[in-house]
Structures are given as C-alpha cells and as structure tokens.
Amino acid sequence: MVAVLLLLHIPALAPCHSVYAEKTPAYTTATAQEIFSRKDKWVEKQLKKMTLSEKIGQMLIAHSPAKFQSADNKEYRKLFALIKEGKVGGVMFLKGNTYDAAVLANRFQLIAPRPLLISADMEKGLAMRIEGATEFAPNMALSATANPELVHRMAEVIAREAKALGIHQSYAPNVDLNINPLNPVINTRSYGDNIPLVIEMTKAFIDGLQSKGMIATAKHFPGHGDVTVDSHVNLPVLQADKKRLDNVELKPFKAAIEHGVMSVMTGHLAVPKITGNMTPATLSWRIVTKLLRKELDFEGLIVTDALNMKALYQNYTLEDISLRAVEAGNDLLLFSPDPELTHNTILNAVRNGKLSEKQIDKSVRRILLAKRWLGLDQNRLVNLNGIPQQISLQSHRQLAETIANRSITVVRDNKDALPLKKKDNILHIILENKRHSLSGETFSKKMRRTFLAKTIRIGADANSLDYRNAIDKAKRASAVIVSTYVEVLSGAKSLELSGRQQDFINKLTRDLPSKRPLIMISFGTPYLINQFPGMPAYICTYSSSELSEDAAIRLLKGDITPAGKLPISLTTNLP
C-alpha cells in the first residue's frame, strides 16, 4: 500500500534515469587503488556541471528512517527538499522494513539531480536496520569460528540483501582491536585482539562485500579498541604514541587499505600523543590527512562517524564540527543533526576563503568515482518485485545458524557439567544490567520446553528478598543455569554487572555443593567471567539472538560439540 501511494507521486523520468536496467558497473575491480586512481569522462563532466552548492551537497550523508511515516511528515519533507535541491548526496537508513526502505530509496533517487549514495550500518547484517532481513552474529563470534570462509559468505549475503533495497555502502567491517576488556562500545563488535586473526577476518569481509558491488568501510580510524568511554556519551581518549599505533591499532587498517577497502570511517576519540591536544580524530588534520591519507596512502573515501554523537559537542558547535571535519580531510560527512546548517556552513567557508574549492573538488571526484563503480550512473533504482528473491532466504538463515553453532565457546568447564546430565528440577536465573528489559524471555521458554526449567529474573532493581529467594531455590535445584545479557548498546557506560549481582553469583559459587552443576552463559560480552573467577562452567555466545539461544540449548543437551575459541585475552591486553 505504501509502495503504491509513493509511486503514484513519482514524476516522469528524465532521460538519464534508467529504470531497472541490467547493466554492469563501469568497473569490476573492487579495490580503492584501482577505482580512485582512474580518470573518468562521466565524473569530470558531472564535476564541471555542478554548482559549488551541489558539490558540497555530494559530501553530505543525511539520515532517514527506513520506514515511511507520512507524506506531510515534517522531517520527511525537509529531507525531501534537501535531496531535490542537491544539498545532500546520500542517505543513511536507520530502522525500518524492507519494502519501505526500497520504496524510499527509489523515491529519493528519482528526485535527486544526481545519483545518491545510500548506506547503512550493517555490521551484523541488514537486520541491524531492516526488519525481515537476515541477522548474523557479531564480529567476535565470527572470529571464534576461526573460519574466514564463513565471514566471506556472510558479507556476500549482506551485500545481496542490501543491494536489493538500493543500499550501496556498509559501515563495516569494524577493525578495531578490542584490547581493553572494559571497552563499553566496541567489545563484541570487534574481531578480537589477535592481530593476525583480525586481519584475516577483515580481508574476508571486505572481499565478500566488494566482490558483490557493495562499498566496505573499515572503522573507527585510528582505532577505538583501547578506550573505556562510549563516544555516543563522551569523548574517549586513546593514550597511544606513534610507535604504539604502528605496532598495534593501525595494523588492521593498513591491511585493509592494502587489500583495497574502498572507505575508511574516522572515529570520535582523542589521540593526544599524536595531535598534541584533545581534538577528536574526526576533526584532526594530523589524523585524517597526514596519517590516513598521506602516510598510509589511502586513496578511497574517508567518512566521518555520525556527527550527532556527544563526543564532539564538548568544545564545538555543529558549525565548528562541520567546518573542521572538511578541513581535516573527510570526504563524506555522516548524519549531521542539521544537514542544511552543515551545508550552509561549508558553502560560506568556501566563499570566504576558509576552505578551497579545489579540496571540495577532490572529495567530490572520489564520491563520483565510487558512484560510477556502483553503476549508479546507469541505474539508480531497484525492482520492488525482486525483493522476496533476495531477502532472508533459507540459505541465508542456514548460514547464520551455522555461524551461531560454530562460534559458541566453552571458556571453562572445570567439573564436566556439560552437557547436562540431569534434565529435571533445573533452575534458570536471568541476570542482566538493564532496567525494564525482556531479555531472556525466549530463552526461558526454550529452557522450560527442553528441561522443564523454572526461571527467575535478577535485574538491576532486584531487592534483598529477590536475592534470598534465588539462593534458596538454587540450593534445592539439581542444576543452576545463569544466563547473562550484558551487551554492547549505544549509550552504555559499562559492560559489567552491579556489585550486588556480583556478590550474589560469588555466593552461589561458594554455597552450592561442589557436585551441583552451576553454569553461566553469557549472551553478550565474553569478559564477564573476569568478575567471577570461581564460576566452574562458563559459556559465551557473543550474542543474544534467537540463533545464539538455540545454539546454547543444543550445547546443554549435547546435540552439538562446542568448537568456538576465544579470540581475545580475558585480561587487559596491552603491548
């Protein structure tokens, strides 16, 4: 219905718009070295025809829900006008559904003077943003399989599903080395802290995406893994000098660049030993141009992390951020909270001589070369009728299930509690650090169905009676399964359980008879075991998806043999 209503308002196509044309992209080589070193007649022609305002527009990636709300929605109309006027050159999709995303992509493309670069954050697959797509495990789970072929196949699926909806760029892979166990924002989003393994997985993911015509983006430069602050909340600080960066954080980025990754995302973190101050890397010429562009010889697109994040706003206004991001050398400015203000700020800076139009031209040339490689000069629309043949196919879901099964990791089983020998009178305790959460509801049903297990929940707001009741029931159970849902979430300040929750688990480990099976399952961060040195059995799935829960049930039953290996050190891994 939404598709029909929107398409009724589509204007007549100009001759340059080719509807559903089956033409190959201009370039088949998916490496930045090949793509961005070419001279292209179409690109140069477009560049000469553009006004300064249109050139700046190419550098701005606005944001939009992938869900149609209303034709007179204020935000939708504002974005619609910016696209039509050429003041933005791309759109990043937020949450939504498959058909609305595709219809909106087509609608935006039809009104844009030039093809739009449409993107999304798809680290774990298109399902991170779009309902109905295939959900995969996070990076750390992939590394636990130690199988780059699975990573390559997963990236191919992501490209196939995303392209079916008109999405051309994925803000992945995340190549940060998660060196610090207390990192609240990267954690399981990282391939781990083993540099050769991270590089191997990174290359496989890049190949899977770019071989299928999807731009891959290595992030968050120069490395977001050894911090303890979430950049959505505050400004993280990476205390690393040049020698340390060269030997640690930069290695996956260097490998990705040499492998031909088309895009790199800069991170909102201070690196004072490099910059000499607390300027966020995204806004630093020394980081973006001197280090990334010149020293690492990166020829592709440089895109900022989202410009709405709080890490940037301690010392700067949006006007400051917009100007400094371009001065630093970024080609694409992502998710400005006010794209029109950002556009006007850059336009005025060029007119006033603060920025050179030559620099703008260099960025726009790269952007147009990327769009040319994607084939957007020939065809910018998607066929809505083809979506069911591309999204969440059985083979895609089977791949996701295989990854979940092969990644599940038995970190510890000191008393041979696995698989469960006793299948009755089992107590399941949900332990989590979020308030008013329904985490674990589906797993509880699976535990009840499989083991007739009874479930109790110990949340962040549990009182003394809740704890006493849990201890009492645990003492009468034949086995105790503790499931934890401590996961990476934007805005999280830590990935730990409360002191009271820790005391509760430590009391369980002391008070239960030694022969009583006590098993903790982390449906999230693997580092949780650091808080519970006495826990006799510990399983990590790295994810709370239903597939991860199913894998945990199979493991408890003995239906699968755990093969996952921790891709991280449980202690702080500093060089």
Coordinates of C-alpha atoms in Angstrom, one line a residue:
M1 CA 0.0 0.0 0.0
V2 CA 2.8 2.4 0.9
A3 CA 4.7 1.5 -2.2
V4 CA 1.6 2.2 -4.4
L5 CA 0.9 5.5 -2.7
L6 CA 4.5 6.7 -3.1
L7 CA 4.9 5.5 -6.6
L8 CA 1.7 7.5 -7.6
H9 CA 3.7 10.6 -6.8
I10 CA 6.8 9.7 -8.9
P11 CA 7.4 12.3 -11.6
A12 CA 8.2 11.5 -15.2
L13 CA 11.7 10.2 -15.5
A14 CA 14.4 12.3 -17.2
P15 CA 16.3 10.6 -20.0
C16 CA 19.3 10.0 -17.7
H17 CA 17.2 7.7 -15.4
S18 CA 17.4 4.1 -16.5
V19 CA 14.7 2.1 -14.8
Y20 CA 15.8 -1.4 -13.7
A21 CA 18.5 -1.5 -16.4
E22 CA 20.6 -4.7 -16.3
K23 CA 23.9 -3.0 -17.0
T24 CA 27.2 -3.9 -15.4
P25 CA 29.1 -1.3 -13.3
A26 CA 31.7 0.7 -15.1
Y27 CA 34.5 -1.0 -13.1
T28 CA 34.7 -4.6 -12.0
T29 CA 37.8 -4.3 -9.9
A30 CA 36.8 -3.7 -6.3
T31 CA 39.9 -2.1 -4.8
A32 CA 40.4 1.6 -3.9
Q33 CA 43.7 1.6 -5.7
E34 CA 42.1 0.8 -9.0
I35 CA 38.8 2.7 -8.6
F36 CA 40.1 6.1 -7.3
S37 CA 43.2 6.4 -9.5
R38 CA 41.2 6.5 -12.7
K39 CA 40.3 9.4 -14.9
D40 CA 36.7 9.2 -15.9
K41 CA 34.8 11.3 -18.5
W42 CA 31.4 10.9 -16.8
V43 CA 32.9 12.0 -13.5
E44 CA 34.7 15.0 -15.0
K45 CA 31.6 16.0 -16.9
Q46 CA 29.4 15.9 -13.7
L47 CA 32.0 17.9 -11.8
K48 CA 32.1 20.7 -14.4
K49 CA 28.3 20.9 -14.5
M50 CA 27.9 21.2 -10.7
T51 CA 27.5 24.4 -8.8
L52 CA 29.5 24.9 -5.6
S53 CA 26.3 24.2 -3.6
E54 CA 25.8 20.9 -5.4
K55 CA 29.4 19.9 -4.9
I56 CA 29.1 20.4 -1.2
G57 CA 25.8 18.6 -1.2
Q58 CA 27.6 15.5 -2.6
M59 CA 29.7 15.4 0.6
L60 CA 26.7 15.2 3.0
I61 CA 25.0 11.9 4.0
A62 CA 21.7 12.7 5.6
H63 CA 19.8 10.2 7.8
S64 CA 16.3 8.8 7.4
P65 CA 14.2 6.0 9.0
A66 CA 13.8 3.2 6.5
K67 CA 10.1 3.4 7.2
F68 CA 7.6 5.7 5.5
Q69 CA 5.6 7.7 8.0
S70 CA 3.5 10.3 6.2
A71 CA 3.8 12.5 3.1
D72 CA 3.4 15.6 5.2
N73 CA 5.8 14.5 8.0
K74 CA 8.0 17.5 8.8
E75 CA 11.3 15.6 8.8
Y76 CA 10.5 13.7 5.6
R77 CA 9.5 16.9 3.8
K78 CA 12.7 18.6 5.0
L79 CA 14.9 15.7 3.7
F80 CA 12.9 15.6 0.5
A81 CA 13.6 19.3 -0.2
L82 CA 17.4 18.9 0.6
I83 CA 17.7 15.9 -1.8
K84 CA 15.7 17.7 -4.6
E85 CA 17.9 20.8 -4.2
G86 CA 21.1 18.7 -4.4
K87 CA 22.1 19.7 -0.9
V88 CA 22.8 16.1 0.2
G89 CA 24.4 13.4 -1.9
G90 CA 23.5 10.4 0.1
V91 CA 21.1 9.0 2.7
M92 CA 21.9 6.6 5.6
F93 CA 19.0 4.4 6.6
L94 CA 18.1 3.9 10.2
K95 CA 15.5 1.4 11.5
G96 CA 12.7 0.3 9.2
N97 CA 11.4 -2.5 7.0
T98 CA 12.3 -4.0 3.6
Y99 CA 9.6 -2.6 1.3
D100 CA 9.5 0.9 2.8
A101 CA 13.3 1.1 2.6
A102 CA 13.3 0.1 -1.1
V103 CA 10.4 2.4 -2.0
L104 CA 12.0 5.3 -0.1
A105 CA 15.3 4.6 -1.8
N106 CA 13.6 4.7 -5.2
R107 CA 11.7 7.8 -4.3
F108 CA 14.8 9.7 -3.1
Q109 CA 16.8 8.6 -6.2
L110 CA 14.1 9.8 -8.5
I111 CA 14.0 13.4 -7.2
A112 CA 17.8 13.7 -6.8
P113 CA 19.6 15.7 -9.5
R114 CA 22.4 13.1 -9.4
P115 CA 22.6 9.5 -8.0
L116 CA 22.5 9.2 -4.3
L117 CA 24.9 7.1 -2.3
I118 CA 22.6 5.1 0.1
S119 CA 24.2 3.5 3.1
A120 CA 23.5 1.7 6.4
D121 CA 25.4 0.3 9.4
M122 CA 25.3 -3.4 8.8
E123 CA 28.0 -4.9 11.0
K124 CA 25.8 -7.9 11.8
G125 CA 23.8 -7.8 8.6
L126 CA 21.0 -5.8 7.1
A127 CA 18.7 -6.9 10.1
M128 CA 20.6 -4.4 12.3
R129 CA 18.5 -1.8 10.5
I130 CA 15.8 -3.6 8.5
E131 CA 13.1 -5.9 9.8
G132 CA 12.8 -9.2 7.9
A133 CA 16.4 -9.4 6.8
T134 CA 19.0 -11.9 8.0
E135 CA 20.6 -11.4 11.4
F136 CA 24.1 -12.6 11.9
A137 CA 26.4 -12.9 14.9
P138 CA 28.7 -10.1 15.8
N139 CA 32.4 -9.9 14.7
M140 CA 33.8 -11.6 17.8
A141 CA 31.6 -14.6 17.3
L142 CA 32.9 -14.8 13.7
S143 CA 36.5 -14.8 14.9
A144 CA 35.6 -17.6 17.4
T145 CA 34.8 -19.8 14.4
A146 CA 38.3 -19.1 13.1
N147 CA 36.8 -19.6 9.6
P148 CA 37.3 -16.7 7.1
E149 CA 35.1 -18.5 4.6
L150 CA 32.1 -18.1 6.8
V151 CA 32.9 -14.4 7.1
H152 CA 33.2 -14.1 3.3
R153 CA 29.9 -15.8 2.7
M154 CA 28.2 -13.7 5.4
A155 CA 29.4 -10.5 3.7
E156 CA 28.2 -11.7 0.3
V157 CA 24.7 -12.3 1.8
I158 CA 24.7 -8.8 3.4
A159 CA 25.6 -7.3 0.0
R160 CA 22.9 -9.2 -1.8
E161 CA 20.2 -8.3 0.7
A162 CA 21.2 -4.6 1.0
K163 CA 21.6 -4.1 -2.8
A164 CA 18.0 -5.5 -3.2
L165 CA 16.8 -2.4 -1.3
G166 CA 19.0 0.1 -3.1
I167 CA 21.7 0.3 -0.4
H168 CA 25.3 0.7 -1.7
Q169 CA 27.6 1.2 1.3
S170 CA 28.0 -0.7 4.5
Y171 CA 29.7 0.9 7.5
A172 CA 31.6 -2.3 8.2
P173 CA 33.9 -4.1 8.9
N174 CA 34.8 -2.9 12.4
V175 CA 38.5 -3.5 12.5
D176 CA 39.2 -2.0 16.0
L177 CA 41.3 -4.3 18.2
N178 CA 39.3 -4.7 21.4
I179 CA 42.4 -4.5 23.7
N180 CA 40.6 -3.3 26.8
P181 CA 38.0 -5.6 28.4
L182 CA 36.3 -2.6 29.9
N183 CA 35.5 -1.1 26.5
P184 CA 31.8 -0.4 26.5
V185 CA 31.2 0.5 22.9
I186 CA 33.3 -1.9 20.7
N187 CA 33.7 -5.2 22.6
T188 CA 31.9 -7.9 20.7
R189 CA 31.7 -5.7 17.6
S190 CA 35.5 -6.3 17.2
Y191 CA 37.0 -9.4 15.7
G192 CA 39.1 -9.5 18.8
D193 CA 42.6 -8.6 19.9
N194 CA 44.6 -11.2 18.0
I195 CA 46.1 -9.0 15.2
P196 CA 46.7 -11.7 12.5
L197 CA 43.2 -13.2 13.1
V198 CA 41.6 -9.7 12.9
I199 CA 43.4 -9.0 9.7
E200 CA 42.3 -12.4 8.2
M201 CA 38.7 -11.8 9.1
T202 CA 38.8 -8.2 7.9
K203 CA 40.1 -9.2 4.4
A204 CA 37.4 -11.9 4.1
F205 CA 34.6 -9.4 4.9
I206 CA 35.9 -6.8 2.5
D207 CA 36.2 -9.3 -0.3
G208 CA 32.7 -10.6 0.4
L209 CA 31.1 -7.1 0.2
Q210 CA 33.1 -5.6 -2.6
S211 CA 33.1 -8.6 -4.9
K212 CA 29.3 -8.2 -4.9
G213 CA 29.3 -4.5 -5.6
M214 CA 29.0 -3.1 -2.1
I215 CA 31.4 -0.5 -0.6
A216 CA 33.1 -1.7 2.6
T217 CA 34.1 0.7 5.3
A218 CA 36.9 0.0 7.8
K219 CA 36.3 1.7 11.1
H220 CA 36.9 3.6 13.5
F221 CA 40.3 5.1 12.5
P222 CA 42.8 5.2 14.1
G223 CA 41.5 2.5 16.5
H224 CA 38.7 2.6 19.1
G225 CA 39.6 -0.6 21.0
D226 CA 41.7 0.6 23.9
V227 CA 39.3 3.0 25.5
T228 CA 36.8 2.8 28.4
V229 CA 34.3 5.5 27.2
D230 CA 31.5 5.3 24.7
S231 CA 31.8 8.1 22.1
H232 CA 28.0 8.3 22.0
V233 CA 28.2 9.6 25.5
N234 CA 31.6 11.3 25.9
L235 CA 35.0 11.8 24.3
P236 CA 37.2 8.7 24.6
V237 CA 40.9 9.1 24.9
L238 CA 43.4 6.7 23.2
Q239 CA 46.7 7.0 25.1
A240 CA 48.9 5.7 22.3
D241 CA 52.0 7.3 20.6
K242 CA 53.0 6.8 17.0
K243 CA 55.2 3.7 17.7
R244 CA 52.3 2.0 19.6
L245 CA 49.8 2.9 16.9
D246 CA 52.1 1.5 14.2
N247 CA 52.6 -1.8 16.1
V248 CA 49.0 -2.3 17.2
E249 CA 45.9 -0.2 16.3
L250 CA 47.0 0.7 12.7
K251 CA 47.9 -2.8 11.6
P252 CA 44.3 -3.9 10.7
F253 CA 43.7 -0.6 8.9
K254 CA 47.0 -0.9 7.0
A255 CA 46.0 -4.4 5.9
A256 CA 42.5 -3.3 4.9
I257 CA 43.9 -0.4 2.8
E258 CA 46.5 -2.6 1.1
H259 CA 43.7 -5.1 0.4
G260 CA 41.7 -2.4 -1.4
V261 CA 39.0 -1.3 1.1
M262 CA 37.0 1.5 -0.6
S263 CA 36.2 3.5 2.5
V264 CA 37.5 4.3 6.0
M265 CA 35.5 5.8 8.8
T266 CA 37.2 8.2 11.3
G267 CA 36.5 7.8 15.0
H268 CA 35.3 10.3 17.6
L269 CA 38.2 9.8 20.0
A270 CA 41.2 12.0 21.1
V271 CA 44.7 10.8 20.4
P272 CA 46.7 13.5 22.3
K273 CA 50.1 11.9 21.8
I274 CA 49.6 12.3 18.0
T275 CA 47.7 15.5 17.8
G276 CA 49.2 17.3 20.8
N277 CA 45.7 18.2 22.1
M278 CA 42.2 16.7 22.7
T279 CA 40.8 17.3 19.2
P280 CA 38.7 14.3 18.2
A281 CA 40.4 12.3 15.4
T282 CA 37.5 13.0 13.1
L283 CA 38.3 16.7 13.2
S284 CA 42.1 16.4 13.2
W285 CA 44.1 17.1 10.0
R286 CA 47.0 15.2 11.5
I287 CA 44.9 12.1 11.8
V288 CA 42.7 12.3 8.7
T289 CA 45.0 13.8 6.1
K290 CA 48.6 13.4 7.4
L291 CA 48.2 9.9 8.9
L292 CA 45.5 8.2 6.9
R293 CA 45.6 9.9 3.5
K294 CA 49.4 10.6 3.2
E295 CA 51.3 8.2 5.4
L296 CA 49.0 5.2 4.9
D297 CA 48.5 6.2 1.2
F298 CA 44.7 5.7 1.4
E299 CA 43.1 6.8 -1.9
G300 CA 39.5 5.9 -1.2
L301 CA 36.6 7.6 0.6
I302 CA 37.0 8.9 4.1
V303 CA 33.7 9.2 6.0
T304 CA 33.2 10.6 9.5
D305 CA 31.4 8.7 12.2
A306 CA 28.0 10.1 12.9
L307 CA 28.2 13.8 13.6
N308 CA 25.3 13.7 16.1
M309 CA 27.4 11.9 18.7
K310 CA 28.0 13.6 22.0
A311 CA 31.8 13.1 21.9
L312 CA 32.1 16.0 19.5
Y313 CA 30.0 18.6 21.4
Q314 CA 32.0 19.2 24.5
N315 CA 34.0 22.0 22.9
Y316 CA 32.4 22.6 19.5
T317 CA 29.2 23.7 17.9
L318 CA 27.7 22.0 14.8
E319 CA 29.1 24.8 12.7
D320 CA 32.6 24.2 14.2
I321 CA 32.3 20.4 13.7
S322 CA 31.1 20.8 10.1
L323 CA 34.0 23.1 9.1
R324 CA 36.7 21.2 11.0
A325 CA 35.6 17.9 9.5
V326 CA 36.1 19.1 6.0
E327 CA 39.4 21.0 7.0
A328 CA 40.6 17.7 8.4
G329 CA 40.2 16.0 5.1
N330 CA 37.0 13.9 5.3
D331 CA 35.2 13.4 2.0
L332 CA 31.8 12.4 3.5
L333 CA 30.1 14.0 6.5
L334 CA 27.7 11.5 8.0
F335 CA 24.5 12.1 10.0
S336 CA 24.7 15.8 10.7
P337 CA 21.7 16.6 13.1
D338 CA 21.1 19.6 10.8
P339 CA 22.3 18.9 7.2
E340 CA 21.2 22.3 5.9
L341 CA 23.2 24.1 8.6
T342 CA 26.2 21.9 7.8
H343 CA 25.8 22.6 4.1
N344 CA 25.5 26.4 4.6
T345 CA 28.5 26.4 6.9
I346 CA 30.7 24.7 4.4
L347 CA 29.4 26.8 1.5
N348 CA 30.1 30.1 3.4
A349 CA 33.6 28.8 4.4
V350 CA 34.5 28.3 0.7
R351 CA 33.1 31.6 -0.3
N352 CA 35.0 33.3 2.5
G353 CA 38.3 31.6 1.6
K354 CA 38.4 29.4 4.7
L355 CA 38.1 26.3 2.6
S356 CA 39.4 25.8 -1.0
E357 CA 37.1 24.7 -3.8
K358 CA 40.0 22.6 -5.0
Q359 CA 39.8 20.5 -1.9
I360 CA 36.0 20.2 -2.3
D361 CA 36.6 19.0 -5.9
K362 CA 39.0 16.3 -4.8
S363 CA 36.4 14.9 -2.4
V364 CA 33.5 15.1 -4.9
R365 CA 35.7 13.4 -7.6
R366 CA 36.2 10.4 -5.2
I367 CA 32.5 10.3 -4.4
L368 CA 31.5 10.3 -8.1
L369 CA 34.1 7.6 -8.9
A370 CA 32.5 5.4 -6.2
K371 CA 29.0 6.1 -7.6
R372 CA 30.3 5.3 -11.1
W373 CA 31.8 2.0 -9.9
L374 CA 28.5 1.1 -8.3
G375 CA 26.8 1.7 -11.7
L376 CA 24.6 4.4 -10.4
D377 CA 25.2 6.5 -13.5
Q378 CA 23.3 3.8 -15.4
N379 CA 20.7 2.6 -12.9
R380 CA 19.8 4.0 -9.6
L381 CA 16.5 2.2 -8.9
V382 CA 15.7 -1.2 -7.6
N383 CA 12.9 -3.6 -8.6
L384 CA 10.4 -4.0 -5.8
N385 CA 9.2 -7.2 -7.3
G386 CA 12.6 -8.8 -6.8
I387 CA 12.9 -8.3 -3.1
P388 CA 11.4 -11.7 -1.9
Q389 CA 14.0 -13.5 -4.0
Q390 CA 16.9 -11.7 -2.3
I391 CA 16.0 -11.1 1.4
S392 CA 16.2 -13.7 4.3
L393 CA 16.4 -16.7 2.0
Q394 CA 16.6 -20.2 3.7
S395 CA 20.3 -20.4 2.6
H396 CA 21.0 -17.1 4.4
R397 CA 19.3 -18.2 7.6
Q398 CA 21.2 -21.5 7.5
L399 CA 24.5 -19.7 7.2
A400 CA 23.6 -17.6 10.2
E401 CA 22.7 -20.7 12.2
T402 CA 26.0 -22.4 11.2
I403 CA 27.9 -19.4 12.4
A404 CA 26.0 -19.4 15.8
N405 CA 26.6 -23.1 16.3
R406 CA 30.3 -23.0 15.4
S407 CA 31.1 -19.8 17.4
I408 CA 29.6 -20.9 20.7
T409 CA 32.6 -21.2 23.1
V410 CA 33.0 -23.2 26.3
V411 CA 35.5 -21.0 28.1
R412 CA 35.6 -23.1 31.2
D413 CA 34.1 -26.5 32.4
N414 CA 36.1 -27.4 35.4
K415 CA 33.7 -30.1 36.7
D416 CA 32.4 -31.6 33.4
A417 CA 29.0 -30.1 33.8
L418 CA 28.5 -30.1 30.0
P419 CA 26.3 -31.4 28.6
L420 CA 23.7 -31.5 31.3
K421 CA 23.3 -35.0 32.8
K422 CA 20.2 -34.2 34.8
K423 CA 17.2 -33.0 32.9
D424 CA 14.8 -32.1 35.7
N425 CA 14.5 -29.7 38.6
I426 CA 16.7 -27.2 36.8
L427 CA 16.7 -23.5 37.9
H428 CA 17.3 -20.8 35.3
I429 CA 18.4 -17.4 36.6
I430 CA 18.4 -14.4 34.3
L431 CA 21.0 -11.8 35.3
E432 CA 21.1 -8.5 33.5
N433 CA 22.2 -4.9 33.9
K434 CA 19.3 -3.2 32.1
R435 CA 16.2 -1.9 33.7
H436 CA 12.7 -2.9 32.5
S437 CA 14.1 -5.4 30.0
L438 CA 12.6 -8.5 28.5
S439 CA 16.0 -10.1 27.7
G440 CA 15.9 -13.8 28.1
E441 CA 12.2 -14.3 27.7
T442 CA 12.5 -16.5 24.6
F443 CA 15.4 -18.4 26.2
S444 CA 13.3 -19.0 29.3
K445 CA 10.6 -20.6 27.2
K446 CA 13.2 -22.8 25.4
M447 CA 14.6 -23.9 28.8
R448 CA 11.1 -24.7 30.1
R449 CA 10.2 -26.6 26.9
T450 CA 13.5 -28.5 26.8
F451 CA 14.3 -29.1 30.5
L452 CA 11.1 -28.1 32.4
A453 CA 13.3 -25.4 33.9
K454 CA 11.9 -22.7 36.2
T455 CA 13.1 -19.2 35.6
I456 CA 13.7 -16.3 38.0
R457 CA 15.0 -12.8 37.0
I458 CA 17.5 -10.8 38.9
G459 CA 17.6 -7.4 37.3
A460 CA 19.3 -4.1 38.1
D461 CA 16.4 -3.2 40.5
A462 CA 16.3 -6.5 42.4
N463 CA 15.9 -6.3 46.2
S464 CA 17.2 -8.3 49.1
L465 CA 14.2 -10.6 49.1
D466 CA 14.7 -11.4 45.4
Y467 CA 18.3 -12.4 46.1
R468 CA 17.4 -14.6 49.2
N469 CA 14.6 -16.3 47.2
A470 CA 17.1 -17.0 44.3
I471 CA 19.7 -18.5 46.7
D472 CA 17.1 -20.6 48.4
K473 CA 15.7 -22.0 45.1
A474 CA 19.3 -22.6 43.8
K475 CA 20.1 -24.8 46.8
R476 CA 17.1 -27.0 46.1
A477 CA 17.7 -27.4 42.3
S478 CA 19.5 -30.2 40.6
A479 CA 21.4 -27.8 38.4
V480 CA 21.6 -24.0 38.0
I481 CA 21.9 -22.1 34.7
V482 CA 22.7 -18.4 35.0
S483 CA 22.1 -16.6 31.7
T484 CA 23.5 -13.0 31.4
Y485 CA 22.5 -10.4 28.9
V486 CA 25.3 -7.8 29.2
E487 CA 25.7 -6.5 25.6
V488 CA 27.1 -3.5 23.7
L489 CA 24.4 -0.8 23.4
S490 CA 24.8 2.8 22.3
G491 CA 25.0 5.0 25.4
A492 CA 26.1 2.2 27.7
K493 CA 28.5 3.4 30.3
S494 CA 29.9 -0.1 31.3
L495 CA 29.6 -3.7 30.4
E496 CA 29.6 -5.0 34.0
L497 CA 27.0 -6.4 36.4
S498 CA 26.4 -4.4 39.6
G499 CA 28.4 -5.1 42.8
R500 CA 25.3 -6.7 44.4
Q501 CA 24.8 -9.0 41.4
Q502 CA 28.5 -10.0 41.6
D503 CA 28.1 -10.8 45.3
F504 CA 25.1 -12.9 44.5
I505 CA 26.9 -15.0 41.9
N506 CA 30.0 -15.4 44.1
K507 CA 27.8 -16.6 46.9
L508 CA 26.2 -19.2 44.6
T509 CA 29.7 -20.5 43.7
R510 CA 30.6 -20.8 47.4
D511 CA 27.3 -22.1 48.8
L512 CA 26.2 -24.7 46.2
P513 CA 27.5 -28.3 46.7
S514 CA 30.6 -28.9 44.5
K515 CA 28.8 -31.6 42.6
R516 CA 25.8 -29.4 41.8
P517 CA 26.2 -28.1 38.1
L518 CA 26.5 -24.3 38.0
I519 CA 26.8 -23.0 34.5
M520 CA 26.9 -19.3 33.4
I521 CA 26.0 -18.4 29.8
S522 CA 27.0 -15.0 28.5
F523 CA 24.7 -13.9 25.7
G524 CA 27.0 -11.0 25.1
T525 CA 30.4 -9.9 26.3
P526 CA 32.9 -12.8 27.0
Y527 CA 34.8 -10.7 29.5
L528 CA 32.1 -11.2 32.2
I529 CA 33.9 -14.2 33.5
N530 CA 36.6 -11.8 34.9
Q531 CA 34.1 -10.9 37.6
F532 CA 33.6 -14.5 38.6
P533 CA 36.8 -16.4 39.0
G534 CA 35.1 -19.1 41.0
M535 CA 32.5 -19.9 38.3
P536 CA 33.1 -23.6 37.4
A537 CA 31.5 -23.6 33.9
Y538 CA 31.2 -20.6 31.5
I539 CA 29.8 -20.5 28.0
C540 CA 29.8 -17.5 25.7
T541 CA 27.7 -17.0 22.6
Y542 CA 28.7 -13.3 22.0
S543 CA 25.1 -12.5 21.0
S544 CA 21.5 -12.7 22.4
S545 CA 19.9 -13.5 19.1
E546 CA 17.5 -16.4 18.9
L547 CA 20.0 -18.4 16.9
S548 CA 22.6 -17.9 19.7
E549 CA 20.0 -19.1 22.3
D550 CA 19.2 -22.1 20.2
A551 CA 22.9 -23.0 20.0
A552 CA 23.1 -22.7 23.8
I553 CA 20.2 -25.1 24.2
R554 CA 21.8 -27.6 21.7
L555 CA 25.1 -27.4 23.7
L556 CA 23.3 -28.0 27.0
K557 CA 21.5 -31.0 25.5
G558 CA 24.7 -32.4 24.0
D559 CA 23.4 -32.0 20.4
I560 CA 26.4 -30.0 19.3
T561 CA 30.1 -30.2 20.2
P562 CA 31.4 -26.7 21.1
A563 CA 34.2 -25.7 18.7
G564 CA 34.5 -21.9 19.3
K565 CA 37.8 -20.5 20.6
L566 CA 38.1 -17.2 22.5
P567 CA 39.5 -14.6 20.0
I568 CA 40.5 -12.3 22.9
S569 CA 42.6 -12.2 26.1
L570 CA 40.3 -12.0 29.1
T571 CA 42.8 -9.6 30.8
T572 CA 43.8 -6.2 29.6
N573 CA 45.9 -7.0 26.5
L574 CA 48.3 -4.1 26.3
P575 CA 51.6 -4.3 24.4

